[in-house]
mmCIF file of C-alpha atoms in Angstrom:
data_model
loop_
_atom_site.group_PDB
_atom_site.id
_atom_site.type_symbol
_atom_site.label_atom_id
_atom_site.label_comp_id
_atom_site.label_asym_id
_atom_site.label_seq_id
_atom_site.Cartn_x
_atom_site.Cartn_y
_atom_site.Cartn_z
ATOM 1 C CA MET M 1 11.222 -34.166 7.599
ATOM 2 C CA TYR M 2 8.629 -33.268 5.026
ATOM 3 C CA LYS M 3 7.871 -29.589 5.116
ATOM 4 C CA PHE M 4 4.854 -28.008 3.066
ATOM 5 C CA PHE M 5 4.784 -24.424 2.296
ATOM 6 C CA PHE M 6 1.259 -24.039 0.604
ATOM 7 C CA VAL M 7 1.031 -21.406 -2.021
ATOM 8 C CA PHE M 8 -1.763 -18.916 -1.179
ATOM 9 C CA PHE M 9 -3.603 -18.473 -4.527
ATOM 10 C CA ILE M 10 -6.349 -19.940 -2.916
ATOM 11 C CA ASN M 11 -6.550 -17.506 -0.088
ATOM 12 C CA ILE M 12 -7.697 -14.524 -2.043
ATOM 13 C CA PHE M 13 -11.491 -14.147 -2.558
ATOM 14 C CA PHE M 14 -13.813 -11.153 -2.374
ATOM 15 C CA CYS M 15 -17.067 -9.941 -3.726
ATOM 16 C CA LEU M 16 -17.415 -7.592 -6.639
ATOM 17 C CA ASN M 17 -19.168 -4.773 -4.738
ATOM 18 C CA LEU M 18 -15.561 -4.597 -2.783
ATOM 19 C CA PHE M 19 -13.752 -3.681 -5.924
ATOM 20 C CA ALA M 20 -16.166 -2.238 -8.260
ATOM 21 C CA ASN M 21 -13.403 0.343 -9.441
ATOM 22 C CA ASP M 22 -10.612 -2.224 -9.108
ATOM 23 C CA ASN M 23 -9.439 -2.457 -12.805
ATOM 24 C CA ASN M 24 -13.059 -3.303 -13.839
ATOM 25 C CA TYR M 25 -12.614 -7.115 -12.771
ATOM 26 C CA SER M 26 -15.676 -8.838 -13.366
ATOM 27 C CA LEU M 27 -16.015 -11.187 -10.596
ATOM 28 C CA ASN M 28 -19.048 -12.167 -8.340
ATOM 29 C CA PHE M 29 -17.599 -12.640 -4.736
ATOM 30 C CA LYS M 30 -18.718 -12.639 -1.287
ATOM 31 C CA SER M 31 -15.824 -12.423 1.453
ATOM 32 C CA HIS M 32 -16.068 -15.372 3.746
ATOM 33 C CA GLU M 33 -14.509 -17.848 6.023
ATOM 34 C CA ALA M 34 -14.105 -21.663 4.980
ATOM 35 C CA ILE M 35 -13.019 -24.915 6.235
ATOM 36 C CA TYR M 36 -11.266 -27.499 3.954
ATOM 37 C CA ASN M 37 -10.612 -31.199 4.493
ATOM 38 C CA LEU M 38 -7.380 -32.327 3.192
ATOM 39 C CA ASN M 39 -6.344 -35.619 1.818
ATOM 40 C CA ILE M 40 -3.680 -37.431 -0.331
ATOM 41 C CA GLY M 41 -4.362 -37.196 -3.957
ATOM 42 C CA LYS M 42 -2.335 -39.393 -6.749
ATOM 43 C CA VAL M 43 0.915 -40.803 -5.543
ATOM 44 C CA THR M 44 3.620 -41.872 -7.768
ATOM 45 C CA ASN M 45 5.727 -44.848 -7.030
ATOM 46 C CA SER M 46 8.769 -42.588 -6.433
ATOM 47 C CA SER M 47 7.364 -40.455 -3.974
ATOM 48 C CA LYS M 48 8.197 -40.506 -0.355
ATOM 49 C CA ILE M 49 4.837 -39.206 0.920
ATOM 50 C CA HIS M 50 2.236 -42.178 1.608
ATOM 51 C CA ASN M 51 -0.646 -40.528 3.123
ATOM 52 C CA ALA M 52 -1.607 -36.979 4.165
ATOM 53 C CA VAL M 53 -4.572 -35.903 6.051
ATOM 54 C CA GLY M 54 -5.560 -32.408 7.756
ATOM 55 C CA GLN M 55 -7.666 -29.256 7.597
ATOM 56 C CA MET M 56 -7.098 -25.839 6.282
ATOM 57 C CA HIS M 57 -9.070 -22.827 7.834
ATOM 58 C CA LEU M 58 -9.380 -19.769 5.789
ATOM 59 C CA SER M 59 -10.959 -16.304 6.206
ATOM 60 C CA ILE M 60 -11.073 -13.570 4.188
ATOM 61 C CA THR M 61 -12.060 -10.186 5.947
ATOM 62 C CA GLU M 62 -12.896 -6.833 4.227
ATOM 63 C CA VAL M 63 -11.297 -3.833 6.009
ATOM 64 C CA CYS M 64 -11.896 -0.101 5.051
ATOM 65 C CA ASP M 65 -8.574 0.294 3.593
ATOM 66 C CA GLY M 66 -7.793 -3.102 1.998
ATOM 67 C CA TRP M 67 -8.365 -6.963 2.414
ATOM 68 C CA VAL M 68 -7.060 -9.202 5.337
ATOM 69 C CA VAL M 69 -6.469 -12.871 4.803
ATOM 70 C CA ASN M 70 -5.691 -15.471 7.440
ATOM 71 C CA GLN M 71 -5.029 -19.267 7.033
ATOM 72 C CA ASN M 72 -4.307 -21.913 9.559
ATOM 73 C CA THR M 73 -3.351 -25.336 8.117
ATOM 74 C CA THR M 74 -2.587 -28.446 9.995
ATOM 75 C CA ILE M 75 -1.694 -31.555 8.104
ATOM 76 C CA ASP M 76 -0.330 -34.864 9.126
ATOM 77 C CA ILE M 77 2.248 -36.420 6.703
ATOM 78 C CA THR M 78 3.059 -40.166 6.806
ATOM 79 C CA ASP M 79 5.962 -41.576 4.510
ATOM 80 C CA LYS M 80 6.252 -44.941 3.115
ATOM 81 C CA ASN M 81 8.131 -46.266 6.622
ATOM 82 C CA GLY M 82 4.942 -45.097 8.419
ATOM 83 C CA SER M 83 6.896 -42.220 10.024
ATOM 84 C CA GLN M 84 4.475 -39.250 10.677
ATOM 85 C CA VAL M 85 5.159 -35.518 10.908
ATOM 86 C CA ARG M 86 2.727 -32.734 11.630
ATOM 87 C CA ASN M 87 3.251 -29.683 9.756
ATOM 88 C CA MET M 88 1.365 -26.487 10.869
ATOM 89 C CA LEU M 89 1.078 -23.225 8.871
ATOM 90 C CA ARG M 90 -0.108 -20.001 10.161
ATOM 91 C CA TYR M 91 -0.355 -17.191 7.550
ATOM 92 C CA SER M 92 -1.852 -13.695 7.564
ATOM 93 C CA SER M 93 -1.704 -10.891 5.219
ATOM 94 C CA TRP M 94 -3.036 -7.502 4.268
ATOM 95 C CA GLU M 95 -3.081 -5.814 0.909
ATOM 96 C CA SER M 96 -4.261 -2.395 0.281
ATOM 97 C CA LYS M 97 -7.297 -1.893 -2.092
ATOM 98 C CA LYS M 98 -5.081 -0.051 -4.707
ATOM 99 C CA HIS M 99 -2.687 -3.046 -4.357
ATOM 100 C CA GLY M 100 0.267 -0.773 -3.696
ATOM 101 C CA ILE M 101 1.324 -2.049 -0.093
ATOM 102 C CA PHE M 102 1.414 -5.750 0.936
ATOM 103 C CA ARG M 103 2.084 -7.003 4.630
ATOM 104 C CA PHE M 104 2.641 -10.562 5.677
ATOM 105 C CA MET M 105 3.422 -12.887 8.293
ATOM 106 C CA SER M 106 3.928 -16.789 7.841
ATOM 107 C CA LYS M 107 5.098 -19.334 10.523
ATOM 108 C CA VAL M 108 5.997 -22.955 10.027
ATOM 109 C CA ILE M 109 5.411 -25.455 13.106
ATOM 110 C CA ILE M 110 6.826 -28.947 12.752
ATOM 111 C CA ASN M 111 5.723 -31.482 15.473
ATOM 112 C CA ASP M 112 4.891 -28.570 17.892
ATOM 113 C CA GLU M 113 8.186 -26.697 17.463
ATOM 114 C CA GLU M 114 8.490 -23.603 15.465
ATOM 115 C CA TYR M 115 10.366 -24.098 12.704
ATOM 116 C CA ILE M 116 10.635 -20.780 10.879
ATOM 117 C CA THR M 117 8.794 -17.324 10.601
ATOM 118 C CA TYR M 118 8.702 -14.818 7.831
ATOM 119 C CA GLU M 119 7.381 -11.300 8.413
ATOM 120 C CA GLY M 120 7.775 -8.000 6.331
ATOM 121 C CA LYS M 121 6.078 -5.851 3.947
ATOM 122 C CA SER M 122 6.236 -4.874 0.245
ATOM 123 C CA ILE M 123 5.886 -1.541 -1.289
ATOM 124 C CA LYS M 124 5.095 -0.690 -5.068
ATOM 125 C CA THR M 125 5.255 2.632 -6.676
ATOM 126 C CA ASN M 126 5.479 3.725 -10.601
ATOM 127 C CA ASN M 127 9.247 3.305 -10.661
ATOM 128 C CA THR M 128 10.139 0.884 -7.939
ATOM 129 C CA ALA M 129 8.989 -2.322 -6.004
ATOM 130 C CA GLU M 130 10.521 -3.902 -3.112
ATOM 131 C CA VAL M 131 10.122 -6.359 -0.304
ATOM 132 C CA ILE M 132 11.297 -5.506 3.359
ATOM 133 C CA TYR M 133 11.806 -8.553 5.409
ATOM 134 C CA VAL M 134 11.944 -8.262 9.155
ATOM 135 C CA LYS M 135 11.984 -11.807 10.188
ATOM 136 C CA PRO M 136 13.719 -14.291 10.127
ATOM 137 C CA SER M 137 16.319 -11.364 9.111
ATOM 138 C CA ASN M 138 16.384 -7.851 8.059
ATOM 139 C CA ILE M 139 16.672 -8.166 4.026
ATOM 140 C CA VAL M 140 15.622 -5.724 1.203
ATOM 141 C CA ILE M 141 14.777 -7.566 -2.080
ATOM 142 C CA GLN M 142 13.885 -5.618 -5.253
ATOM 143 C CA MET M 143 11.286 -6.889 -7.560
ATOM 144 C CA PRO M 144 9.700 -5.967 -10.931
ATOM 145 C CA VAL M 145 7.226 -2.980 -10.752
ATOM 146 C CA ASP M 146 4.624 -5.090 -12.588
ATOM 147 C CA THR M 147 4.474 -7.776 -9.807
ATOM 148 C CA LEU M 148 1.202 -8.664 -8.319
ATOM 149 C CA TYR M 149 0.233 -9.193 -4.803
ATOM 150 C CA PRO M 150 -1.985 -12.030 -4.161
ATOM 151 C CA MET M 151 -5.524 -10.260 -4.136
ATOM 152 C CA GLU M 152 -4.822 -8.492 -7.364
ATOM 153 C CA TYR M 153 -3.604 -11.694 -8.851
ATOM 154 C CA PHE M 154 -6.735 -13.620 -7.838
ATOM 155 C CA PHE M 155 -9.012 -10.608 -9.330
ATOM 156 C CA LYS M 156 -7.395 -11.055 -12.667
ATOM 157 C CA ALA M 157 -7.213 -14.938 -12.738
ATOM 158 C CA SER M 158 -10.973 -15.169 -11.632
ATOM 159 C CA ASP M 159 -12.266 -12.272 -14.078
ATOM 160 C CA THR M 160 -15.411 -14.044 -15.576
ATOM 161 C CA ASN M 161 -14.420 -12.303 -19.017
ATOM 162 C CA LEU M 162 -11.633 -14.903 -19.185
ATOM 163 C CA SER M 163 -12.145 -18.479 -20.516
ATOM 164 C CA GLU M 164 -9.850 -20.830 -22.277
ATOM 165 C CA LYS M 165 -7.087 -18.222 -22.047
ATOM 166 C CA ILE M 166 -3.544 -18.577 -20.466
ATOM 167 C CA ILE M 167 -1.965 -15.496 -18.564
ATOM 168 C CA ASN M 168 1.297 -15.106 -17.126
ATOM 169 C CA ASN M 169 2.375 -12.994 -14.364
ATOM 170 C CA ILE M 170 5.049 -12.254 -11.727
ATOM 171 C CA VAL M 171 3.331 -12.894 -8.365
ATOM 172 C CA PHE M 172 4.846 -11.996 -4.656
ATOM 173 C CA THR M 173 2.783 -13.943 -1.880
ATOM 174 C CA GLY M 174 5.085 -13.732 1.273
ATOM 175 C CA GLU M 175 5.056 -17.123 2.657
ATOM 176 C CA ASN M 176 8.760 -17.643 2.411
ATOM 177 C CA ASP M 177 12.172 -16.078 1.075
ATOM 178 C CA GLN M 178 11.426 -17.510 -2.394
ATOM 179 C CA SER M 179 7.825 -15.980 -2.797
ATOM 180 C CA ILE M 180 8.425 -14.170 -6.102
ATOM 181 C CA ASN M 181 7.240 -16.547 -8.579
ATOM 182 C CA ASN M 182 6.610 -16.673 -12.393
ATOM 183 C CA VAL M 183 3.052 -17.922 -12.570
ATOM 184 C CA THR M 184 1.402 -19.259 -15.639
ATOM 185 C CA THR M 185 -2.368 -19.607 -15.409
ATOM 186 C CA PHE M 186 -4.753 -21.273 -17.555
ATOM 187 C CA ILE M 187 -8.426 -20.424 -17.188
ATOM 188 C CA PHE M 188 -10.939 -23.368 -18.230
ATOM 189 C CA ASP M 189 -14.371 -22.372 -19.623
ATOM 190 C CA SER M 190 -17.045 -22.223 -16.946
ATOM 191 C CA THR M 191 -19.549 -25.292 -16.721
ATOM 192 C CA ASN M 192 -22.778 -25.214 -14.562
ATOM 193 C CA ASN M 193 -21.331 -21.546 -12.923
ATOM 194 C CA PHE M 194 -18.234 -23.081 -12.067
ATOM 195 C CA LYS M 195 -14.681 -22.254 -13.341
ATOM 196 C CA ILE M 196 -11.376 -24.132 -13.120
ATOM 197 C CA ILE M 197 -8.298 -22.246 -12.869
ATOM 198 C CA ARG M 198 -5.004 -24.144 -12.900
ATOM 199 C CA SER M 199 -1.641 -22.312 -11.987
ATOM 200 C CA ALA M 200 1.881 -23.304 -12.534
ATOM 201 C CA ASN M 201 4.361 -21.682 -10.344
ATOM 202 C CA PHE M 202 8.010 -21.258 -11.360
ATOM 203 C CA ASP M 203 11.170 -20.048 -9.981
ATOM 204 C CA TYR M 204 11.408 -16.376 -10.523
ATOM 205 C CA ASN M 205 15.125 -16.835 -10.802
ATOM 206 C CA ASN M 206 15.304 -19.593 -13.060
ATOM 207 C CA ASN M 207 13.110 -19.131 -16.478
ATOM 208 C CA PHE M 208 14.321 -22.623 -17.695
ATOM 209 C CA SER M 209 13.267 -24.585 -14.788
ATOM 210 C CA LYS M 210 10.183 -26.869 -14.393
ATOM 211 C CA PRO M 211 7.219 -25.683 -12.242
ATOM 212 C CA LYS M 212 7.762 -26.062 -8.585
ATOM 213 C CA ASN M 213 4.268 -27.053 -8.100
ATOM 214 C CA GLU M 214 0.666 -26.540 -9.770
ATOM 215 C CA ILE M 215 -2.632 -25.455 -8.027
ATOM 216 C CA GLU M 216 -5.989 -25.959 -9.432
ATOM 217 C CA ILE M 217 -8.849 -24.570 -7.994
ATOM 218 C CA LEU M 218 -12.899 -24.888 -8.598
ATOM 219 C CA VAL M 219 -14.478 -21.740 -8.100
ATOM 220 C CA ASN M 220 -18.110 -21.104 -7.887
ATOM 221 C CA GLU M 221 -18.861 -18.097 -10.125
ATOM 222 C CA ASP M 222 -22.055 -17.021 -8.273
ATOM 223 C CA ASP M 223 -20.338 -16.230 -5.018
ATOM 224 C CA GLY M 224 -16.573 -16.715 -5.570
ATOM 225 C CA VAL M 225 -16.230 -19.608 -2.931
ATOM 226 C CA VAL M 226 -13.873 -22.138 -3.893
ATOM 227 C CA HIS M 227 -15.079 -25.747 -3.372
ATOM 228 C CA LYS M 228 -11.964 -27.752 -4.309
ATOM 229 C CA VAL M 229 -8.457 -27.124 -4.445
ATOM 230 C CA THR M 230 -5.613 -29.506 -5.571
ATOM 231 C CA PHE M 231 -1.986 -28.977 -4.522
ATOM 232 C CA ASP M 232 0.004 -30.835 -7.251
ATOM 233 C CA TYR M 233 3.698 -31.539 -6.216
ATOM 234 C CA PHE M 234 3.781 -34.033 -9.372
ATOM 235 C CA ASN M 235 5.150 -37.029 -7.239
ATOM 236 C CA TYR M 236 2.005 -36.668 -4.804
ATOM 237 C CA GLN M 237 -1.020 -34.465 -4.547
ATOM 238 C CA ILE M 238 -2.834 -32.885 -1.638
ATOM 239 C CA ILE M 239 -6.685 -32.146 -2.138
ATOM 240 C CA GLY M 240 -8.596 -29.865 -0.358
ATOM 241 C CA ASP M 241 -12.346 -30.277 -0.261
ATOM 242 C CA LEU M 242 -14.787 -27.764 1.034
ATOM 243 C CA ALA M 243 -16.261 -28.721 4.352
ATOM 244 C CA GLU M 244 -18.424 -25.681 5.272
ATOM 245 C CA PHE M 245 -18.373 -21.953 4.971
ATOM 246 C CA ASP M 246 -19.973 -18.790 6.088
ATOM 247 C CA TYR M 247 -20.210 -15.170 4.523
ATOM 248 C CA PHE M 248 -18.884 -12.127 6.107
ATOM 249 C CA THR M 249 -21.113 -9.017 6.482
ATOM 250 C CA LYS M 250 -19.605 -5.804 4.648
ATOM 251 C CA PRO M 251 -18.585 -3.594 7.199
ATOM 252 C CA SER M 252 -19.475 0.032 7.449
ATOM 253 C CA CYS M 253 -16.764 2.340 6.370
#
């Protein structure tokens, strides 16, 4: 059975006027909803995955006190023997505009049966940072105070002042119980107003491990819309191509 817990670094897009005072990151971005068609990319001879096809629906909504992200992904995975598994991922999060509070919910459904649900919140102060899970069980996890939540991480990685640079951060995303990662990100120089950002995700508890996966996004610097994303699991790739998108209107607060 093949399960895919997509990392959510492509989910976190917003426009500059939403965070003009947000650490002075320089990024032109418009909140929006988008649909991506998912297909198999490169496949090695050792991969158990033969084919993949699906869709990812993504929405990012500004609210007065933060950002709300919703992602619904359905993908059919076929192995070399022709057996097929349908993976469905439902993910929602809210992150405060000051990046001190983060709420999350992630649900994995396999062949129409719920596999597991993660739900909880995380709080950071100047001296402490912790994650409080309420599903699938009540667990409290301590994490470094300099850990970034997804929105702040994306703002930093997408800063238009960065190019041809490598940045390293600890990031918590909340999609499962292994959501604290060391993330190494390389920002390529932009071409025709498009920037390529590639991130390698390492297990936080194992500094000598190989990356668990890598994610590459192609971002339009004029509006922040991601036009292509590649999930690289090394034996195979899942590629998402932008099919359609619409902007959201900024709310009155």
